[in-house]
Coordinates of C-alpha atoms in Angstrom, one line a residue:
X1 CA -9.2 23.1 23.1
X2 CA -7.1 26.1 22.0
X3 CA -7.3 26.9 18.4
X4 CA -8.5 24.7 15.3
X5 CA -6.0 25.8 12.5
X6 CA -5.6 23.0 10.2
X7 CA -7.6 20.7 12.0
X8 CA -9.9 18.5 10.4
X9 CA -13.0 18.5 12.8
X10 CA -14.9 21.3 14.4
X11 CA -15.4 21.7 18.1
X12 CA -18.7 20.6 19.6
X13 CA -19.9 21.2 23.0
X14 CA -22.0 18.7 24.9
X15 CA -25.0 20.7 24.3
X16 CA -24.7 20.5 20.5
X17 CA -24.1 16.8 19.7
X18 CA -27.4 16.1 18.2
X19 CA -26.0 16.7 14.8
X20 CA -23.1 14.2 15.1
X21 CA -23.4 10.5 14.8
X22 CA -23.0 9.1 18.3
X23 CA -20.5 6.2 18.4
X24 CA -19.2 7.2 21.8
X25 CA -21.5 8.6 24.5
X26 CA -21.8 12.2 25.6
X27 CA -20.0 12.2 29.0
X28 CA -20.9 15.2 31.2
X29 CA -17.3 15.6 32.3
X30 CA -15.8 15.5 28.9
X31 CA -16.6 19.2 27.8
X32 CA -15.4 19.1 24.0
X33 CA -15.8 16.7 21.5
X34 CA -15.1 17.0 17.5
X35 CA -17.4 16.5 14.8
X36 CA -15.2 14.9 12.1
X37 CA -17.0 14.4 8.8
X38 CA -20.3 14.0 10.9
X39 CA -19.1 11.6 13.4
X40 CA -18.6 12.3 17.1
X41 CA -15.1 11.9 18.5
X42 CA -13.5 12.7 22.0
X43 CA -11.0 15.8 21.9
X44 CA -9.6 15.2 25.4
X45 CA -10.9 12.4 27.7
X46 CA -9.0 12.1 31.0
X47 CA -6.2 14.8 30.5
X48 CA -3.8 14.5 27.7
X49 CA -0.8 13.5 30.2
X50 CA -2.5 11.0 31.6
X51 CA -3.5 9.7 28.1
X52 CA 0.1 9.9 26.9
X53 CA 1.1 7.5 29.5
X54 CA -1.8 5.1 29.1
X55 CA -0.1 2.8 26.6
X56 CA 3.0 2.3 28.6
X57 CA 1.4 1.9 32.2
X58 CA -2.1 1.0 31.9
X59 CA -4.5 1.1 28.8
X60 CA -6.8 3.4 26.7
X61 CA -10.1 3.3 24.8
X62 CA -10.1 5.3 21.7
X63 CA -12.8 6.0 19.0
X64 CA -10.6 7.9 16.4
X65 CA -10.9 5.5 13.7
X66 CA -14.7 5.3 13.9
X67 CA -16.4 7.4 11.2
X68 CA -15.6 5.5 8.2
X69 CA -17.9 2.7 7.2
X70 CA -16.6 -0.8 6.6
X71 CA -16.3 -1.8 2.9
X72 CA -17.3 -5.2 2.2
X73 CA -16.0 -7.0 -1.1
X74 CA -17.4 -10.3 -1.9
X75 CA -17.7 -12.9 -4.9
X76 CA -15.3 -15.0 -6.7
X77 CA -13.3 -12.2 -8.3
X78 CA -12.8 -10.5 -4.8
X79 CA -9.5 -11.8 -4.0
X80 CA -8.1 -10.6 -7.5
X81 CA -9.6 -7.4 -7.1
X82 CA -7.8 -6.7 -3.8
X83 CA -4.7 -8.3 -5.5
X84 CA -4.8 -5.8 -8.3
X85 CA -5.0 -3.0 -5.8
X86 CA -2.4 -4.0 -3.2
X87 CA 1.3 -4.3 -3.0
X88 CA 0.8 -7.3 -0.7
X89 CA 0.1 -10.8 -1.5
X90 CA -3.5 -11.5 -0.8
X91 CA -3.4 -15.4 -1.7
X92 CA -1.5 -16.2 1.3
X93 CA -3.9 -15.4 3.6
X94 CA -5.9 -17.6 6.2
X95 CA -9.7 -17.0 6.5
X96 CA -10.5 -15.4 10.0
X97 CA -7.2 -13.4 10.0
X98 CA -6.2 -9.9 9.1
X99 CA -3.8 -8.2 6.9
X100 CA -2.5 -4.4 6.7
X101 CA -3.2 -3.8 2.9
X102 CA -1.2 -0.9 1.3
X103 CA -2.8 0.4 -2.1
X104 CA -0.9 3.1 -4.5
X105 CA -1.6 5.2 -7.1
X106 CA -0.2 5.0 -10.7
X107 CA 2.7 7.1 -9.5
X108 CA 3.7 4.7 -6.5
X109 CA 2.4 6.9 -3.8
X110 CA 0.1 5.5 -1.0
X111 CA -3.2 6.1 -1.8
X112 CA -5.0 4.0 0.8
X113 CA -4.1 1.6 3.3
X114 CA -6.1 0.0 6.2
X115 CA -6.7 -3.4 8.2
X116 CA -8.6 -6.0 6.2
X117 CA -10.2 -9.3 7.4
X118 CA -10.7 -12.2 5.3
X119 CA -14.4 -13.3 6.5
X120 CA -14.5 -16.6 4.2
X121 CA -13.1 -17.8 1.0
X122 CA -15.1 -15.0 -1.3
X123 CA -15.5 -12.1 1.5
X124 CA -13.2 -9.5 2.6
X125 CA -13.9 -6.5 4.9
X126 CA -12.0 -3.4 5.0
X127 CA -11.7 -1.0 7.7
X128 CA -10.9 2.7 8.8
X129 CA -9.7 3.6 5.3
X130 CA -10.8 5.8 2.4
X131 CA -13.0 4.4 -0.4
X132 CA -10.2 4.3 -2.8
X133 CA -11.0 0.7 -3.9
X134 CA -14.5 1.8 -4.7
X135 CA -13.4 4.6 -6.7
X136 CA -10.9 2.4 -8.6
X137 CA -13.5 -0.4 -9.2
X138 CA -14.8 0.6 -12.4
X139 CA -11.2 0.7 -14.0
X140 CA -10.3 -2.8 -12.8
X141 CA -13.2 -4.4 -14.7
X142 CA -13.9 -7.2 -12.5
X143 CA -17.2 -8.4 -11.2
X144 CA -17.1 -7.9 -7.5
X145 CA -19.8 -7.2 -4.9
X146 CA -19.2 -4.0 -2.9
X147 CA -21.3 -2.9 0.1
X148 CA -20.8 -0.5 2.8
X149 CA -21.8 -0.9 6.6
X150 CA -21.7 1.7 9.3
X151 CA -19.7 0.4 12.2
X152 CA -18.0 1.4 15.2
X153 CA -14.2 0.9 15.6
X154 CA -12.7 1.0 19.1
X155 CA -9.0 0.5 19.9
X156 CA -8.0 -0.8 23.3
X157 CA -4.3 -0.7 24.1
X158 CA -1.6 -0.8 26.5
X159 CA -0.3 -3.5 29.1
X160 CA -3.6 -3.7 31.1
X161 CA -5.7 -4.0 27.8
X162 CA -6.3 -7.7 27.9
X163 CA -7.4 -7.6 31.4
X164 CA -10.0 -4.8 30.5
X165 CA -11.5 -6.9 27.9
X166 CA -11.4 -10.2 29.8
X167 CA -13.2 -8.3 32.6
X168 CA -15.7 -6.9 29.9
X169 CA -16.6 -10.2 28.2
X170 CA -16.1 -12.5 31.5
X171 CA -13.9 -15.0 29.7
X172 CA -10.1 -15.6 29.0
X173 CA -9.0 -14.4 25.6
X174 CA -5.3 -15.6 25.8
X175 CA -5.8 -17.8 22.5
X176 CA -6.5 -14.9 20.5
X177 CA -3.3 -14.6 18.4
X178 CA -1.8 -11.4 16.9
X179 CA -3.7 -10.4 13.7
X180 CA -6.5 -13.0 14.7
X181 CA -10.4 -12.3 15.0
X182 CA -12.7 -13.6 17.5
X183 CA -16.4 -13.1 18.1
X184 CA -17.3 -11.8 21.5
X185 CA -20.4 -10.9 23.5
X186 CA -20.7 -7.8 25.5
X187 CA -22.8 -7.8 28.5
X188 CA -26.3 -6.3 27.9
X189 CA -25.8 -6.3 24.0
X190 CA -25.7 -10.0 23.5
X191 CA -27.5 -9.7 20.3
X192 CA -24.9 -7.6 18.7
X193 CA -22.4 -9.0 16.2
X194 CA -19.3 -7.9 17.7
X195 CA -15.7 -9.0 17.1
X196 CA -12.3 -8.7 18.7
X197 CA -9.1 -8.4 16.9
X198 CA -5.7 -8.3 18.1
X199 CA -3.9 -5.4 16.3
X200 CA -3.3 -1.8 17.1
X201 CA -0.9 1.1 16.3
X202 CA 0.2 1.9 20.0
X203 CA 3.5 -0.2 19.5
X204 CA 2.4 -2.6 22.4
X205 CA -0.3 -5.0 23.3
X206 CA -3.3 -3.8 21.5
X207 CA -6.9 -4.7 20.2
X208 CA -9.7 -3.5 18.2
X209 CA -13.7 -3.8 18.7
X210 CA -15.8 -3.7 15.8
X211 CA -19.6 -4.0 15.4
X212 CA -22.9 -2.3 14.3
X213 CA -22.7 1.5 14.7
X214 CA -26.0 1.7 16.9
X215 CA -24.2 -0.3 19.5
X216 CA -21.2 2.1 19.8
X217 CA -22.0 4.1 22.7
X218 CA -23.2 1.2 24.7
X219 CA -20.1 -0.8 24.0
X220 CA -17.7 2.2 24.7
X221 CA -19.0 2.8 27.9
X222 CA -19.1 -0.9 28.9
X223 CA -15.3 -1.0 28.1
X224 CA -14.9 2.1 30.1
X225 CA -16.4 0.8 33.1
X226 CA -14.9 -2.3 32.9
X227 CA -11.6 -0.7 32.5
X228 CA -11.5 1.8 35.5
X229 CA -10.1 -0.9 37.8
X230 CA -7.2 -1.3 35.4
X231 CA -6.5 2.4 34.9
X232 CA -8.1 2.7 31.6
X233 CA -8.1 6.3 30.0
X234 CA -10.4 7.5 27.4
X235 CA -7.9 8.6 24.5
X236 CA -9.0 11.8 22.3
X237 CA -7.7 13.2 19.3
X238 CA -5.7 15.8 21.2
X239 CA -3.2 12.9 22.2
X240 CA -3.9 10.2 19.7
X241 CA -0.8 10.8 17.0
X242 CA 1.6 10.7 20.0
X243 CA 1.3 6.7 20.0
X244 CA 1.8 6.9 16.3
X245 CA 5.2 8.8 16.6
X246 CA 6.5 6.7 19.6
X247 CA 5.2 3.3 18.1
X248 CA 6.5 3.9 14.8
X249 CA 3.5 3.9 12.6
X250 CA 3.2 6.6 9.9
X251 CA -0.6 7.2 9.4
X252 CA -2.2 8.9 6.3
X253 CA -4.5 11.9 7.2
X254 CA -2.1 12.4 10.2
X255 CA 1.8 12.3 9.5
X256 CA 1.2 12.4 5.5
X257 CA -1.4 12.8 2.8
X258 CA -3.1 10.0 0.8
X259 CA -2.3 10.3 -3.0
X260 CA -6.3 10.9 -3.3
X261 CA -5.5 14.5 -2.6
X262 CA -3.4 14.6 -5.6
X263 CA -6.1 13.0 -7.8
X264 CA -8.5 15.7 -9.1
X265 CA -11.2 13.4 -10.2
X266 CA -11.3 12.0 -6.8
X267 CA -11.2 15.2 -5.1
X268 CA -14.0 16.5 -7.3
X269 CA -16.2 13.5 -7.2
X270 CA -19.6 14.4 -5.2
X271 CA -19.4 11.2 -3.3
X272 CA -15.6 10.3 -2.8
X273 CA -14.5 13.7 -2.5
X274 CA -16.7 14.3 0.5
X275 CA -14.6 11.8 2.5
X276 CA -11.5 14.1 2.3
X277 CA -11.4 16.6 5.2
X278 CA -12.5 19.9 4.1
X279 CA -9.7 22.0 5.7
X280 CA -7.2 19.8 3.8
X281 CA -8.6 20.1 0.3
X282 CA -7.8 23.1 -1.8
X283 CA -6.3 25.0 1.1
X284 CA -2.8 26.0 2.1
X285 CA -1.1 23.3 4.3
X286 CA 0.8 23.8 7.5
X287 CA 4.7 23.6 7.6
X288 CA 7.9 25.4 6.4
X289 CA 7.6 23.9 2.9
X290 CA 5.5 25.4 0.3
X291 CA 2.0 24.9 1.4
X292 CA 0.8 24.2 -2.2
X293 CA 3.3 21.4 -2.6
X294 CA 1.4 18.2 -2.2
X295 CA 4.2 15.9 -3.5
X296 CA 6.2 16.8 -0.3
X297 CA 3.4 15.4 1.7
X298 CA 2.6 12.3 -0.1
X299 CA 4.8 8.9 0.7
X300 CA 5.7 5.8 -1.0
X301 CA 5.6 2.4 0.9
X302 CA 9.4 2.3 1.1
X303 CA 9.7 5.9 2.5
X304 CA 7.4 5.0 5.4
X305 CA 9.3 1.5 6.1
X306 CA 6.5 -0.7 4.6
X307 CA 8.4 -1.5 1.5
X308 CA 8.6 -5.0 3.0
X309 CA 5.2 -5.9 2.2
X310 CA 5.5 -5.4 -1.5
X311 CA 5.3 -8.4 -3.4
X312 CA 6.2 -8.4 -7.2
X313 CA 4.5 -11.4 -7.8
X314 CA 1.4 -10.1 -9.3
X315 CA 0.1 -6.9 -11.2
X316 CA -0.9 -4.1 -9.2
X317 CA -1.5 -0.3 -9.5
X318 CA 1.8 1.6 -9.2
X319 CA 3.9 -1.5 -9.5
X320 CA 6.1 -0.2 -12.2
X321 CA 7.0 2.9 -10.0
X322 CA 7.5 1.0 -6.9
X323 CA 9.7 -1.5 -8.6
X324 CA 11.8 1.4 -9.8
X325 CA 12.0 2.7 -6.2
X326 CA 13.0 -0.8 -4.8
X327 CA 15.8 -0.9 -7.3
X328 CA 17.0 2.8 -6.2
X329 CA 15.9 3.6 -2.5
X330 CA 16.5 7.0 -1.4
X331 CA 14.6 7.7 1.6
X332 CA 13.1 6.1 4.8
X333 CA 11.2 7.3 8.0
X334 CA 13.2 7.9 11.3
X335 CA 12.5 9.3 14.4
X336 CA 13.9 12.9 15.1
X337 CA 14.6 14.0 18.6
X338 CA 14.8 17.8 18.7
X339 CA 17.2 19.6 20.6
X340 CA 15.7 21.0 24.1
X341 CA 17.4 24.4 23.9
X342 CA 16.0 25.1 20.4
X343 CA 12.6 24.0 21.4
X344 CA 12.8 26.3 24.5
X345 CA 13.7 29.5 22.3
X346 CA 10.2 29.0 20.5
X347 CA 8.7 29.4 23.8
X348 CA 10.7 32.3 24.8
X349 CA 10.0 34.1 21.6
X350 CA 6.2 34.4 22.7
X351 CA 7.5 36.7 25.5
X352 CA 9.7 38.9 23.1
X353 CA 8.6 41.9 20.9
X354 CA 8.3 41.4 17.1
X355 CA 7.3 38.2 15.1
X356 CA 7.1 35.2 17.3
X357 CA 8.0 31.7 16.2
X358 CA 5.1 29.2 15.4
X359 CA 4.1 28.0 18.8
X360 CA 3.8 24.5 19.8
X361 CA 0.3 22.9 21.0
X362 CA 1.0 20.3 23.6
X363 CA 1.3 17.3 22.8
X364 CA 0.6 17.7 19.1
X365 CA 1.3 20.4 16.4
X366 CA -0.4 21.1 14.5
X367 CA -3.3 19.8 16.5
X368 CA -4.5 16.4 15.4
X369 CA -6.1 15.4 13.0
X370 CA -3.5 17.3 10.8
X371 CA -2.4 15.4 7.9
X372 CA -0.3 17.5 5.4
X373 CA 2.0 18.9 7.8
X374 CA 5.5 19.4 6.2
X375 CA 8.9 21.0 7.6
X376 CA 11.9 21.0 5.7
X377 CA 14.9 19.2 7.0
X378 CA 18.4 20.0 5.8
X379 CA 21.9 19.1 6.5
X380 CA 24.9 21.4 5.8
X381 CA 22.2 23.8 4.3
X382 CA 21.1 21.0 1.8
X383 CA 17.5 19.7 1.6
X384 CA 17.6 16.0 2.8
X385 CA 14.0 15.3 4.0
X386 CA 10.7 16.3 5.4
X387 CA 9.5 16.2 9.1
X388 CA 5.8 15.8 9.6
X389 CA 3.7 16.4 12.9
X390 CA 5.6 17.7 15.8
X391 CA 4.9 15.7 19.1
X392 CA 5.6 16.1 22.8
X393 CA 6.3 12.8 24.5
X394 CA 5.6 13.4 28.1
X395 CA 6.7 9.6 28.8
X396 CA 10.2 10.5 27.4
X397 CA 10.0 14.3 28.1
X398 CA 11.2 14.9 24.5
X399 CA 9.9 16.7 21.2
X400 CA 9.7 14.2 18.5
X401 CA 8.7 13.9 14.9
X402 CA 8.8 11.2 12.1
X403 CA 10.9 12.4 9.2
X404 CA 11.1 10.9 5.7
X405 CA 15.1 11.3 5.2
X406 CA 17.8 10.4 2.8
X407 CA 19.2 6.9 3.3
X408 CA 22.6 7.8 4.0
X409 CA 21.6 10.3 6.6
X410 CA 19.2 7.8 8.4
X411 CA 21.9 6.4 10.8
X412 CA 21.3 6.9 14.7
X413 CA 23.1 9.8 16.0
X414 CA 23.1 12.1 12.7
X415 CA 22.4 15.6 13.3
X416 CA 20.1 17.6 11.1
X417 CA 18.1 20.8 11.1
X418 CA 14.3 20.9 11.2
X419 CA 12.8 24.1 9.7
X420 CA 10.2 25.0 12.1
X421 CA 7.3 27.3 11.2
X422 CA 4.9 28.0 8.2
X423 CA 6.1 29.1 5.0
X424 CA 6.6 32.8 4.6
X425 CA 6.5 33.4 8.2
X426 CA 9.4 33.3 10.8
X427 CA 11.4 30.0 10.7
X428 CA 13.3 28.5 13.8
X429 CA 16.1 26.3 12.7
X430 CA 15.9 23.4 15.2
X431 CA 18.7 21.0 15.8
X432 CA 17.6 17.4 15.8
X433 CA 19.1 14.0 16.0
X434 CA 18.2 10.9 14.4
X435 CA 17.1 8.3 16.9
X436 CA 15.8 4.5 17.0
X437 CA 12.7 3.8 15.1
X438 CA 10.3 2.9 16.7
X439 CA 11.0 5.0 19.7
X440 CA 9.0 3.1 22.0
X441 CA 11.1 0.8 24.1
X442 CA 8.4 -1.7 25.1
X443 CA 7.4 -5.2 23.9
X444 CA 5.5 -5.0 20.8
X445 CA 2.0 -6.6 20.2
X446 CA 3.1 -9.6 18.3
X447 CA 6.0 -10.4 20.9
X448 CA 3.9 -9.5 24.2
X449 CA 4.3 -12.1 26.9
X450 CA 0.5 -12.8 27.7
X451 CA 1.6 -15.2 30.3
X452 CA 2.8 -12.5 32.6
X453 CA -0.6 -10.6 32.8
X454 CA -3.0 -11.6 35.7
X455 CA -6.5 -12.5 34.5
X456 CA -8.9 -9.9 34.3
X457 CA -11.9 -12.3 34.7
X458 CA -13.5 -11.8 38.0
X459 CA -13.6 -14.6 40.4
X460 CA -17.0 -16.4 40.6

């Protein structure tokens, strides 16, 4: 792993893993892991190029969303509690299914988002998200039970992911619908409470496995062993954000910052503030935009193309600001494809005298997880948007980024300029073209034809 500037985690060698929570095994063939907020994560599993290809040609296994506890809301007021926090309508929600809940601060910026399962009429479980609901609970004045549970959360995604999971469980999983949840048994860990959900961010067929943290390493390895036959790769943090960029899923903490960073009470709280990556709190942030300009790094639901989730049929924090934006939308997120010749100029500068341009780390710059990166985007010399993390797509052999851009420039084919570099340093003006969003041209999870996939169950 070359360099850790602005990365959330710290490098950990295999010999130094005892201090971290083990939700994945310490494989001797994987030399470097990340300790992110006390949780162990793979940095590079099976080679970043193979990992980049995995969700198009085979499948991957990733633990990158592990490390944050499951938050359980219960009681007669639990549904009203989530309604007061979320832009979504949480009443049209069948038991045993999932929703992607989006929560705002009072200014309409995304403060928190994450998958939530409705366990029963009065119980909801929230995953891989910041404790924003716990922080806001006192101000809502509702009697709600709130509990935390340490869990593992693994993602299995790609065209062979269903076969991998069928080989793992020894049974057909074809009846599990998109956003559905099902209890499964992993051989050798029969006593564990493990669930499978058909959801993911790779832009293609994808699933999540969740269960008690103490079973994490055993479950991870069981999936890995079951998946070898189907070409499964262990996806590390080095490559993880590539699938967000290709698949059209902006992610807080990676491509933008949650609004909690702009809330001094949250940041300064001894418990809640500890959930924020220390390298991104109180430190200058990367990119050509002023490193202390937090607002350039926050996003609203409409800016990340999630405005369709907003239902103005209930009161929620940030509703007034979001309604005002809905009536006067100004920006959306697009994919930018960067000009090859200009990208090559960045590399060429490393071999020339004088100050070089900021170099690229393949496949992601800044190295992920790296929320808060923000590059200025202009058109005819005028600011028109903000570009986030730069990603090299080995599949397409292109440099790509997500950019929040003025609506009148969001048409495919529009040419803009990305100002690449860090504020105060040498800046390279890179030509870029607005492209399709999402960029990945494969069947989505929701629309994937499972009937075309051979069974992964071993013949008896």
